[in-house]
Amino acid sequence: MNIEFLQKTFYGNTILDWLFASGIIISSLVASKIVYWLFKNIAHKLTEKTKTTIDDIIVDMMEEPISLAVVLVGFHFAIDMLNVSQSIESFRGKAFQFLFILNIAWLIERLVNSLFENYLVPLTAETENDLDDIVIPIVQKGTAFTIWSLGIVVGLNNAGYDVGAVLAGLGIGGLAFAIAAKDTVSNMFGGLTIFIDKPFVKGDRVKVKGVDGKIQDIGLRTTKLETMEGRRLTIPNSAFIDNPVENITSEPTRKIIQTIKLAHTNNYSKVNEAILFTKGILDRNKNIEKDKSIVSFISIEDTGFVIQIIYFILPKSSKEIF
């Protein structure tokens, strides 16, 4: 009687077939839990004994995708042993390939994201530049988006779907978007150029496009500086690519040229005394480079004797003054 009951057919399969399929599914769920436990309790302990952290990251990121892969394989074989219609059989094969590729994409995305979090993000925390704190999350999300996009495309292609038309549409849409956002993209590339080449850092005094000011903040699209008049100015980062940038702070010394005039009532002795007195002041000033100051008589004008003064301000004092 029991054997006869197991041989009864429901939806094209005997009860025994349904029980076997259910057993495979349940076994795969149990096996996935065992695999997860092995990763957590054995593999982790083994990697903790090594000096590097990369193996800890790999094991930690693999445990969920591997467990899911065991479940997917279980469902695949469970349905494969049942008698189903041709349409369901075709869908089963396509769905399994698509989900399996997505699972691989999930594994890769987890590994890459973990490498960002454990290696690149701590490095940005040690830098003074705020730009890398903005760039890294964008690159991180962009990388994740690329991995998932490739996973979906490859998965659909392996499942037998024609993704050529979709890719063509994305290409046309991407081109239209790039044209509409070319200024934004240009500014973002300008921000990346500032981050990589470091023509200046926060706090430097620069001149660009006739603007003279101190860098207050460096963003991904714009850079903010404070002009010598105390005004806050926002400049698109593309301006730093298309125009020469003069970093005043980084110059070794600042050359200053000045002239003073002495009245005609002074004689040559007085003029020479004024030259020596001025030279002595410059030589005693600790903010001025020694032995490079020049004080000389250059001409006689209607208004008096003209004395030229040339001296070089040291970098530290240049920052304090300007």
mmCIF file of C-alpha atoms in Angstrom:
data_model
loop_
_atom_site.group_PDB
_atom_site.id
_atom_site.type_symbol
_atom_site.label_atom_id
_atom_site.label_comp_id
_atom_site.label_asym_id
_atom_site.label_seq_id
_atom_site.Cartn_x
_atom_site.Cartn_y
_atom_site.Cartn_z
ATOM 1 C CA MET A 1 0.000 0.000 0.000
ATOM 2 C CA ASN A 2 2.788 2.397 0.922
ATOM 3 C CA ILE A 3 4.713 1.467 -2.207
ATOM 4 C CA GLU A 4 1.639 2.039 -4.321
ATOM 5 C CA PHE A 5 1.153 5.453 -2.701
ATOM 6 C CA LEU A 6 4.736 6.466 -3.523
ATOM 7 C CA GLN A 7 4.160 5.480 -7.146
ATOM 8 C CA LYS A 8 1.193 7.817 -7.556
ATOM 9 C CA THR A 9 1.820 10.546 -10.083
ATOM 10 C CA PHE A 10 1.307 14.252 -9.509
ATOM 11 C CA TYR A 11 2.143 16.837 -12.219
ATOM 12 C CA GLY A 12 4.101 14.264 -14.235
ATOM 13 C CA ASN A 13 6.199 12.895 -11.348
ATOM 14 C CA THR A 14 5.673 10.241 -8.718
ATOM 15 C CA ILE A 15 5.530 11.108 -5.041
ATOM 16 C CA LEU A 16 8.864 9.302 -4.681
ATOM 17 C CA ASP A 17 10.400 11.612 -7.305
ATOM 18 C CA TRP A 18 9.041 14.646 -5.471
ATOM 19 C CA LEU A 19 10.480 13.315 -2.199
ATOM 20 C CA PHE A 20 13.906 12.760 -3.786
ATOM 21 C CA ALA A 21 13.871 16.292 -5.250
ATOM 22 C CA SER A 22 12.821 17.759 -1.912
ATOM 23 C CA GLY A 23 15.541 15.740 -0.198
ATOM 24 C CA ILE A 24 18.175 17.144 -2.550
ATOM 25 C CA ILE A 25 16.974 20.701 -1.881
ATOM 26 C CA ILE A 26 16.964 20.151 1.888
ATOM 27 C CA SER A 27 20.377 18.508 1.686
ATOM 28 C CA SER A 28 21.765 21.463 -0.259
ATOM 29 C CA LEU A 29 20.437 23.866 2.384
ATOM 30 C CA VAL A 30 22.033 21.787 5.126
ATOM 31 C CA ALA A 31 25.262 21.522 3.108
ATOM 32 C CA SER A 32 25.348 25.321 2.649
ATOM 33 C CA LYS A 33 25.047 25.756 6.428
ATOM 34 C CA ILE A 34 27.901 23.273 6.927
ATOM 35 C CA VAL A 35 30.068 25.094 4.367
ATOM 36 C CA TYR A 36 29.328 28.407 6.082
ATOM 37 C CA TRP A 37 30.243 26.887 9.473
ATOM 38 C CA LEU A 38 33.496 25.477 8.070
ATOM 39 C CA PHE A 39 34.493 28.899 6.758
ATOM 40 C CA LYS A 40 33.594 30.634 10.037
ATOM 41 C CA ASN A 41 35.134 28.182 12.457
ATOM 42 C CA ILE A 42 37.977 26.449 10.635
ATOM 43 C CA ALA A 43 39.105 28.500 7.655
ATOM 44 C CA HIS A 44 39.065 31.728 9.697
ATOM 45 C CA LYS A 45 41.182 30.182 12.438
ATOM 46 C CA LEU A 46 43.721 29.006 9.876
ATOM 47 C CA THR A 47 44.005 32.444 8.247
ATOM 48 C CA GLU A 48 44.297 34.182 11.624
ATOM 49 C CA LYS A 49 47.611 32.369 12.141
ATOM 50 C CA THR A 50 49.178 33.979 9.075
ATOM 51 C CA LYS A 51 50.909 37.367 9.139
ATOM 52 C CA THR A 52 48.971 38.852 6.214
ATOM 53 C CA THR A 53 45.352 40.007 6.249
ATOM 54 C CA ILE A 54 44.586 39.361 2.587
ATOM 55 C CA ASP A 55 43.755 35.691 3.234
ATOM 56 C CA ASP A 56 41.391 36.722 6.060
ATOM 57 C CA ILE A 57 39.612 39.073 3.656
ATOM 58 C CA ILE A 58 39.310 36.426 0.938
ATOM 59 C CA VAL A 59 37.906 33.789 3.302
ATOM 60 C CA ASP A 60 35.478 36.261 4.879
ATOM 61 C CA MET A 61 34.178 37.422 1.490
ATOM 62 C CA MET A 62 33.858 33.886 0.042
ATOM 63 C CA GLU A 63 31.699 32.267 2.715
ATOM 64 C CA GLU A 64 28.280 33.671 1.675
ATOM 65 C CA PRO A 65 28.702 33.315 -2.139
ATOM 66 C CA ILE A 66 30.068 29.759 -1.787
ATOM 67 C CA SER A 67 27.160 28.826 0.488
ATOM 68 C CA LEU A 68 24.707 30.286 -2.027
ATOM 69 C CA ALA A 69 26.428 28.348 -4.845
ATOM 70 C CA VAL A 70 25.792 25.079 -2.954
ATOM 71 C CA VAL A 71 22.083 25.935 -2.713
ATOM 72 C CA LEU A 72 21.898 26.837 -6.412
ATOM 73 C CA VAL A 73 23.525 23.545 -7.421
ATOM 74 C CA GLY A 74 21.097 21.663 -5.166
ATOM 75 C CA PHE A 75 18.053 23.310 -6.747
ATOM 76 C CA HIS A 76 19.520 22.720 -10.204
ATOM 77 C CA PHE A 77 19.918 18.963 -9.685
ATOM 78 C CA ALA A 78 16.592 18.661 -7.851
ATOM 79 C CA ILE A 79 14.648 20.131 -10.770
ATOM 80 C CA ASP A 80 16.804 18.232 -13.269
ATOM 81 C CA MET A 81 15.636 14.861 -11.916
ATOM 82 C CA LEU A 82 11.968 15.775 -12.329
ATOM 83 C CA ASN A 83 9.900 15.389 -15.468
ATOM 84 C CA VAL A 84 8.954 18.936 -16.449
ATOM 85 C CA SER A 85 7.768 20.593 -19.635
ATOM 86 C CA GLN A 86 10.226 21.753 -22.267
ATOM 87 C CA SER A 87 9.578 25.425 -21.435
ATOM 88 C CA ILE A 88 10.264 24.885 -17.722
ATOM 89 C CA GLU A 89 13.383 22.856 -18.538
ATOM 90 C CA SER A 90 14.661 25.640 -20.798
ATOM 91 C CA PHE A 91 13.892 28.287 -18.179
ATOM 92 C CA ARG A 92 15.640 26.185 -15.489
ATOM 93 C CA GLY A 93 18.877 26.035 -17.472
ATOM 94 C CA LYS A 94 18.834 29.736 -18.317
ATOM 95 C CA ALA A 95 17.932 30.791 -14.770
ATOM 96 C CA PHE A 96 20.664 28.615 -13.257
ATOM 97 C CA GLN A 97 23.361 30.032 -15.567
ATOM 98 C CA PHE A 98 22.182 33.606 -14.972
ATOM 99 C CA LEU A 99 22.045 33.238 -11.165
ATOM 100 C CA PHE A 100 25.372 31.394 -11.055
ATOM 101 C CA ILE A 101 27.111 34.211 -13.001
ATOM 102 C CA LEU A 102 25.496 36.798 -10.705
ATOM 103 C CA ASN A 103 26.790 34.850 -7.714
ATOM 104 C CA ILE A 104 30.313 35.023 -9.151
ATOM 105 C CA ALA A 105 29.854 38.781 -9.732
ATOM 106 C CA TRP A 106 28.701 39.117 -6.100
ATOM 107 C CA LEU A 107 31.846 37.302 -4.935
ATOM 108 C CA ILE A 108 34.138 39.531 -7.020
ATOM 109 C CA GLU A 109 32.324 42.697 -5.919
ATOM 110 C CA ARG A 110 32.641 41.699 -2.256
ATOM 111 C CA LEU A 111 36.376 41.034 -2.639
ATOM 112 C CA VAL A 112 37.053 44.316 -4.454
ATOM 113 C CA ASN A 113 34.925 46.332 -2.025
ATOM 114 C CA SER A 114 36.711 44.751 0.939
ATOM 115 C CA LEU A 115 40.106 45.616 -0.561
ATOM 116 C CA PHE A 116 38.952 49.226 -0.893
ATOM 117 C CA GLU A 117 37.746 49.324 2.715
ATOM 118 C CA ASN A 118 40.823 47.670 4.205
ATOM 119 C CA TYR A 119 43.612 49.201 2.122
ATOM 120 C CA LEU A 120 42.658 52.342 0.161
ATOM 121 C CA VAL A 121 40.226 54.019 2.589
ATOM 122 C CA PRO A 122 42.720 53.945 5.533
ATOM 123 C CA LEU A 123 45.340 55.538 3.241
ATOM 124 C CA THR A 124 43.034 58.465 2.408
ATOM 125 C CA ALA A 125 42.486 59.097 6.112
ATOM 126 C CA GLU A 126 46.216 59.774 6.498
ATOM 127 C CA THR A 127 46.401 62.407 3.733
ATOM 128 C CA GLU A 128 45.723 66.117 4.194
ATOM 129 C CA ASN A 129 43.971 66.447 0.842
ATOM 130 C CA ASP A 130 40.170 66.144 1.011
ATOM 131 C CA LEU A 131 39.875 65.239 -2.668
ATOM 132 C CA ASP A 132 40.877 61.606 -2.246
ATOM 133 C CA ASP A 133 38.180 61.222 0.434
ATOM 134 C CA ILE A 134 35.676 62.145 -2.286
ATOM 135 C CA VAL A 135 37.281 60.261 -5.174
ATOM 136 C CA ILE A 136 37.748 56.880 -3.469
ATOM 137 C CA PRO A 137 34.017 56.341 -2.642
ATOM 138 C CA ILE A 138 33.098 57.323 -6.213
ATOM 139 C CA VAL A 139 35.677 54.925 -7.677
ATOM 140 C CA GLN A 140 34.501 52.257 -5.224
ATOM 141 C CA LYS A 141 30.853 52.608 -6.268
ATOM 142 C CA GLY A 142 31.807 52.879 -9.937
ATOM 143 C CA THR A 143 33.810 49.655 -9.707
ATOM 144 C CA ALA A 144 30.906 47.862 -8.024
ATOM 145 C CA PHE A 145 28.500 49.145 -10.703
ATOM 146 C CA THR A 146 30.860 47.948 -13.467
ATOM 147 C CA ILE A 147 31.204 44.477 -11.932
ATOM 148 C CA TRP A 148 27.436 44.058 -11.536
ATOM 149 C CA SER A 149 26.792 45.404 -15.060
ATOM 150 C CA LEU A 150 29.286 42.958 -16.571
ATOM 151 C CA GLY A 151 27.804 40.158 -14.469
ATOM 152 C CA ILE A 152 24.293 40.865 -15.728
ATOM 153 C CA VAL A 153 25.434 41.149 -19.363
ATOM 154 C CA VAL A 154 27.509 37.950 -19.217
ATOM 155 C CA GLY A 155 24.726 36.152 -17.346
ATOM 156 C CA LEU A 156 22.087 37.122 -19.904
ATOM 157 C CA ASN A 157 24.431 36.214 -22.761
ATOM 158 C CA ASN A 158 25.161 32.759 -21.276
ATOM 159 C CA ALA A 159 21.448 32.270 -20.710
ATOM 160 C CA GLY A 160 20.927 32.667 -24.462
ATOM 161 C CA TYR A 161 19.554 36.194 -24.607
ATOM 162 C CA ASP A 162 20.736 38.671 -27.252
ATOM 163 C CA VAL A 163 22.306 41.535 -25.324
ATOM 164 C CA GLY A 164 23.691 43.245 -28.431
ATOM 165 C CA ALA A 165 20.641 45.475 -28.862
ATOM 166 C CA VAL A 166 20.706 46.396 -25.167
ATOM 167 C CA LEU A 167 24.411 47.289 -25.339
ATOM 168 C CA ALA A 168 23.847 49.352 -28.479
ATOM 169 C CA GLY A 169 21.102 51.260 -26.725
ATOM 170 C CA LEU A 170 23.309 51.818 -23.702
ATOM 171 C CA GLY A 171 26.082 53.067 -26.004
ATOM 172 C CA ILE A 172 23.827 55.648 -27.651
ATOM 173 C CA GLY A 173 22.420 56.702 -24.293
ATOM 174 C CA GLY A 174 25.904 56.914 -22.812
ATOM 175 C CA LEU A 175 27.069 59.098 -25.710
ATOM 176 C CA ALA A 176 24.141 61.483 -25.264
ATOM 177 C CA PHE A 177 24.775 61.621 -21.534
ATOM 178 C CA ALA A 178 28.505 62.282 -22.071
ATOM 179 C CA ILE A 179 27.743 65.185 -24.434
ATOM 180 C CA ALA A 180 25.263 66.692 -21.976
ATOM 181 C CA ALA A 181 27.626 66.293 -19.032
ATOM 182 C CA LYS A 182 30.934 67.135 -20.744
ATOM 183 C CA ASP A 183 31.543 70.170 -18.514
ATOM 184 C CA THR A 184 30.935 68.110 -15.391
ATOM 185 C CA VAL A 185 33.224 65.354 -16.681
ATOM 186 C CA SER A 186 35.899 67.931 -17.541
ATOM 187 C CA ASN A 187 35.720 69.367 -14.036
ATOM 188 C CA MET A 188 35.914 65.888 -12.505
ATOM 189 C CA PHE A 189 39.003 65.076 -14.590
ATOM 190 C CA GLY A 190 40.425 68.383 -13.430
ATOM 191 C CA GLY A 191 39.837 67.319 -9.838
ATOM 192 C CA LEU A 192 41.567 63.997 -10.483
ATOM 193 C CA THR A 193 44.487 65.849 -12.087
ATOM 194 C CA ILE A 194 44.842 68.044 -9.001
ATOM 195 C CA PHE A 195 44.712 64.940 -6.828
ATOM 196 C CA ILE A 196 47.351 63.067 -8.856
ATOM 197 C CA ASP A 197 49.753 65.865 -9.884
ATOM 198 C CA LYS A 198 49.278 67.957 -6.723
ATOM 199 C CA PRO A 199 50.088 71.362 -8.296
ATOM 200 C CA PHE A 200 48.899 72.807 -4.998
ATOM 201 C CA VAL A 201 47.440 71.699 -1.678
ATOM 202 C CA LYS A 202 45.027 73.208 0.793
ATOM 203 C CA GLY A 203 46.490 76.414 2.240
ATOM 204 C CA ASP A 204 48.687 77.292 -0.770
ATOM 205 C CA ARG A 205 48.502 80.694 -2.423
ATOM 206 C CA VAL A 206 48.036 80.386 -6.193
ATOM 207 C CA LYS A 207 47.375 82.519 -9.254
ATOM 208 C CA VAL A 208 45.143 81.208 -12.054
ATOM 209 C CA LYS A 209 43.306 83.163 -14.786
ATOM 210 C CA GLY A 210 44.291 86.430 -13.131
ATOM 211 C CA VAL A 211 42.849 85.352 -9.771
ATOM 212 C CA ASP A 212 45.187 85.504 -6.770
ATOM 213 C CA GLY A 213 44.107 83.702 -3.619
ATOM 214 C CA LYS A 214 44.635 81.074 -0.941
ATOM 215 C CA ILE A 215 43.236 77.552 -1.463
ATOM 216 C CA GLN A 216 40.483 76.847 1.078
ATOM 217 C CA ASP A 217 38.978 73.598 -0.177
ATOM 218 C CA ILE A 218 39.567 71.165 -3.067
ATOM 219 C CA GLY A 219 36.493 69.303 -4.295
ATOM 220 C CA LEU A 220 35.842 66.858 -7.107
ATOM 221 C CA ARG A 221 34.230 69.478 -9.387
ATOM 222 C CA THR A 222 35.329 72.826 -7.964
ATOM 223 C CA THR A 223 38.054 74.406 -5.871
ATOM 224 C CA LYS A 224 37.350 77.206 -3.391
ATOM 225 C CA LEU A 225 39.873 79.905 -2.630
ATOM 226 C CA GLU A 226 39.964 83.154 -0.677
ATOM 227 C CA THR A 227 41.200 86.168 -2.640
ATOM 228 C CA MET A 228 43.571 88.777 -1.232
ATOM 229 C CA GLU A 229 40.501 90.986 -0.708
ATOM 230 C CA GLY A 230 38.996 88.304 1.537
ATOM 231 C CA ARG A 231 36.326 87.200 -0.928
ATOM 232 C CA ARG A 232 35.336 83.543 -1.306
ATOM 233 C CA LEU A 233 35.688 82.375 -4.926
ATOM 234 C CA THR A 234 34.666 79.045 -6.472
ATOM 235 C CA ILE A 235 36.605 77.979 -9.587
ATOM 236 C CA PRO A 236 35.754 74.961 -11.806
ATOM 237 C CA ASN A 237 38.557 72.401 -11.717
ATOM 238 C CA SER A 238 38.790 72.446 -15.517
ATOM 239 C CA ALA A 239 40.354 75.910 -15.192
ATOM 240 C CA PHE A 240 43.411 74.333 -13.594
ATOM 241 C CA ILE A 241 43.868 72.067 -16.660
ATOM 242 C CA ASP A 242 43.353 74.687 -19.375
ATOM 243 C CA ASN A 243 45.348 77.514 -17.762
ATOM 244 C CA PRO A 244 48.805 77.964 -16.217
ATOM 245 C CA VAL A 245 48.758 77.747 -12.421
ATOM 246 C CA GLU A 246 51.327 79.742 -10.457
ATOM 247 C CA ASN A 247 51.903 78.307 -6.986
ATOM 248 C CA ILE A 248 53.267 81.274 -5.055
ATOM 249 C CA THR A 249 53.662 79.327 -1.820
ATOM 250 C CA SER A 250 55.994 76.752 -3.377
ATOM 251 C CA GLU A 251 58.468 79.305 -4.744
ATOM 252 C CA PRO A 252 61.911 79.071 -3.036
ATOM 253 C CA THR A 253 62.038 82.806 -2.312
ATOM 254 C CA ARG A 254 59.998 85.843 -3.219
ATOM 255 C CA LYS A 255 61.851 88.568 -5.061
ATOM 256 C CA ILE A 256 60.861 92.122 -4.120
ATOM 257 C CA ILE A 257 61.990 95.201 -6.069
ATOM 258 C CA GLN A 258 61.357 98.665 -4.625
ATOM 259 C CA THR A 259 62.630 102.184 -5.220
ATOM 260 C CA ILE A 260 63.004 105.159 -2.889
ATOM 261 C CA LYS A 261 63.813 108.756 -3.744
ATOM 262 C CA LEU A 262 65.975 111.199 -1.844
ATOM 263 C CA ALA A 263 65.548 114.932 -2.291
ATOM 264 C CA HIS A 264 68.129 116.977 -4.240
ATOM 265 C CA THR A 265 69.085 118.705 -0.989
ATOM 266 C CA ASN A 266 71.038 115.525 -0.086
ATOM 267 C CA ASN A 267 74.613 115.225 -1.305
ATOM 268 C CA TYR A 268 76.486 112.119 -2.452
ATOM 269 C CA SER A 269 77.637 111.346 1.108
ATOM 270 C CA LYS A 270 74.053 111.341 2.377
ATOM 271 C CA VAL A 271 72.905 109.136 -0.498
ATOM 272 C CA ASN A 272 75.697 106.634 0.211
ATOM 273 C CA GLU A 273 74.813 106.699 3.917
ATOM 274 C CA ALA A 274 71.164 105.926 3.072
ATOM 275 C CA ILE A 275 72.288 102.987 0.907
ATOM 276 C CA LEU A 276 74.442 101.493 3.676
ATOM 277 C CA PHE A 277 71.734 102.056 6.293
ATOM 278 C CA THR A 278 69.100 100.299 4.148
ATOM 279 C CA LYS A 279 71.485 97.415 3.404
ATOM 280 C CA GLY A 280 72.106 96.988 7.130
ATOM 281 C CA ILE A 281 68.367 96.749 7.844
ATOM 282 C CA LEU A 282 67.935 94.039 5.225
ATOM 283 C CA ASP A 283 70.958 92.048 6.471
ATOM 284 C CA ARG A 284 69.599 92.013 10.029
ATOM 285 C CA ASN A 285 66.119 90.863 9.007
ATOM 286 C CA LYS A 286 65.822 87.086 9.632
ATOM 287 C CA ASN A 287 62.945 86.813 7.135
ATOM 288 C CA ILE A 288 65.151 87.924 4.240
ATOM 289 C CA GLU A 289 67.730 85.739 2.507
ATOM 290 C CA LYS A 290 71.167 86.968 3.555
ATOM 291 C CA ASP A 291 73.919 88.101 1.146
ATOM 292 C CA LYS A 292 71.476 88.426 -1.761
ATOM 293 C CA SER A 293 70.066 91.862 -0.999
ATOM 294 C CA ILE A 294 71.101 94.646 -3.370
ATOM 295 C CA VAL A 295 70.758 98.348 -2.607
ATOM 296 C CA SER A 296 72.144 100.688 -5.251
ATOM 297 C CA PHE A 297 71.902 104.187 -6.697
ATOM 298 C CA ILE A 298 70.415 103.940 -10.201
ATOM 299 C CA SER A 299 69.507 107.412 -11.467
ATOM 300 C CA ILE A 300 68.868 111.084 -10.880
ATOM 301 C CA GLU A 301 65.395 112.376 -11.692
ATOM 302 C CA ASP A 302 63.727 115.729 -11.419
ATOM 303 C CA THR A 303 62.244 114.684 -8.082
ATOM 304 C CA GLY A 304 65.544 113.479 -6.586
ATOM 305 C CA PHE A 305 68.066 110.659 -6.309
ATOM 306 C CA VAL A 306 66.603 107.194 -7.055
ATOM 307 C CA ILE A 307 67.779 104.201 -4.992
ATOM 308 C CA GLN A 308 66.723 100.652 -5.993
ATOM 309 C CA ILE A 309 66.256 97.939 -3.359
ATOM 310 C CA ILE A 310 66.190 94.228 -4.305
ATOM 311 C CA TYR A 311 65.695 91.521 -1.665
ATOM 312 C CA PHE A 312 64.320 87.958 -1.348
ATOM 313 C CA ILE A 313 61.776 86.899 1.269
ATOM 314 C CA LEU A 314 62.200 83.366 2.615
ATOM 315 C CA PRO A 315 59.308 80.868 2.032
ATOM 316 C CA LYS A 316 58.141 80.652 5.674
ATOM 317 C CA SER A 317 57.898 84.391 6.095
ATOM 318 C CA SER A 318 56.265 84.663 2.665
ATOM 319 C CA LYS A 319 53.403 82.466 3.915
ATOM 320 C CA GLU A 320 53.052 84.557 7.068
ATOM 321 C CA ILE A 321 52.994 87.850 5.162
ATOM 322 C CA PHE A 322 50.815 86.788 2.252
#
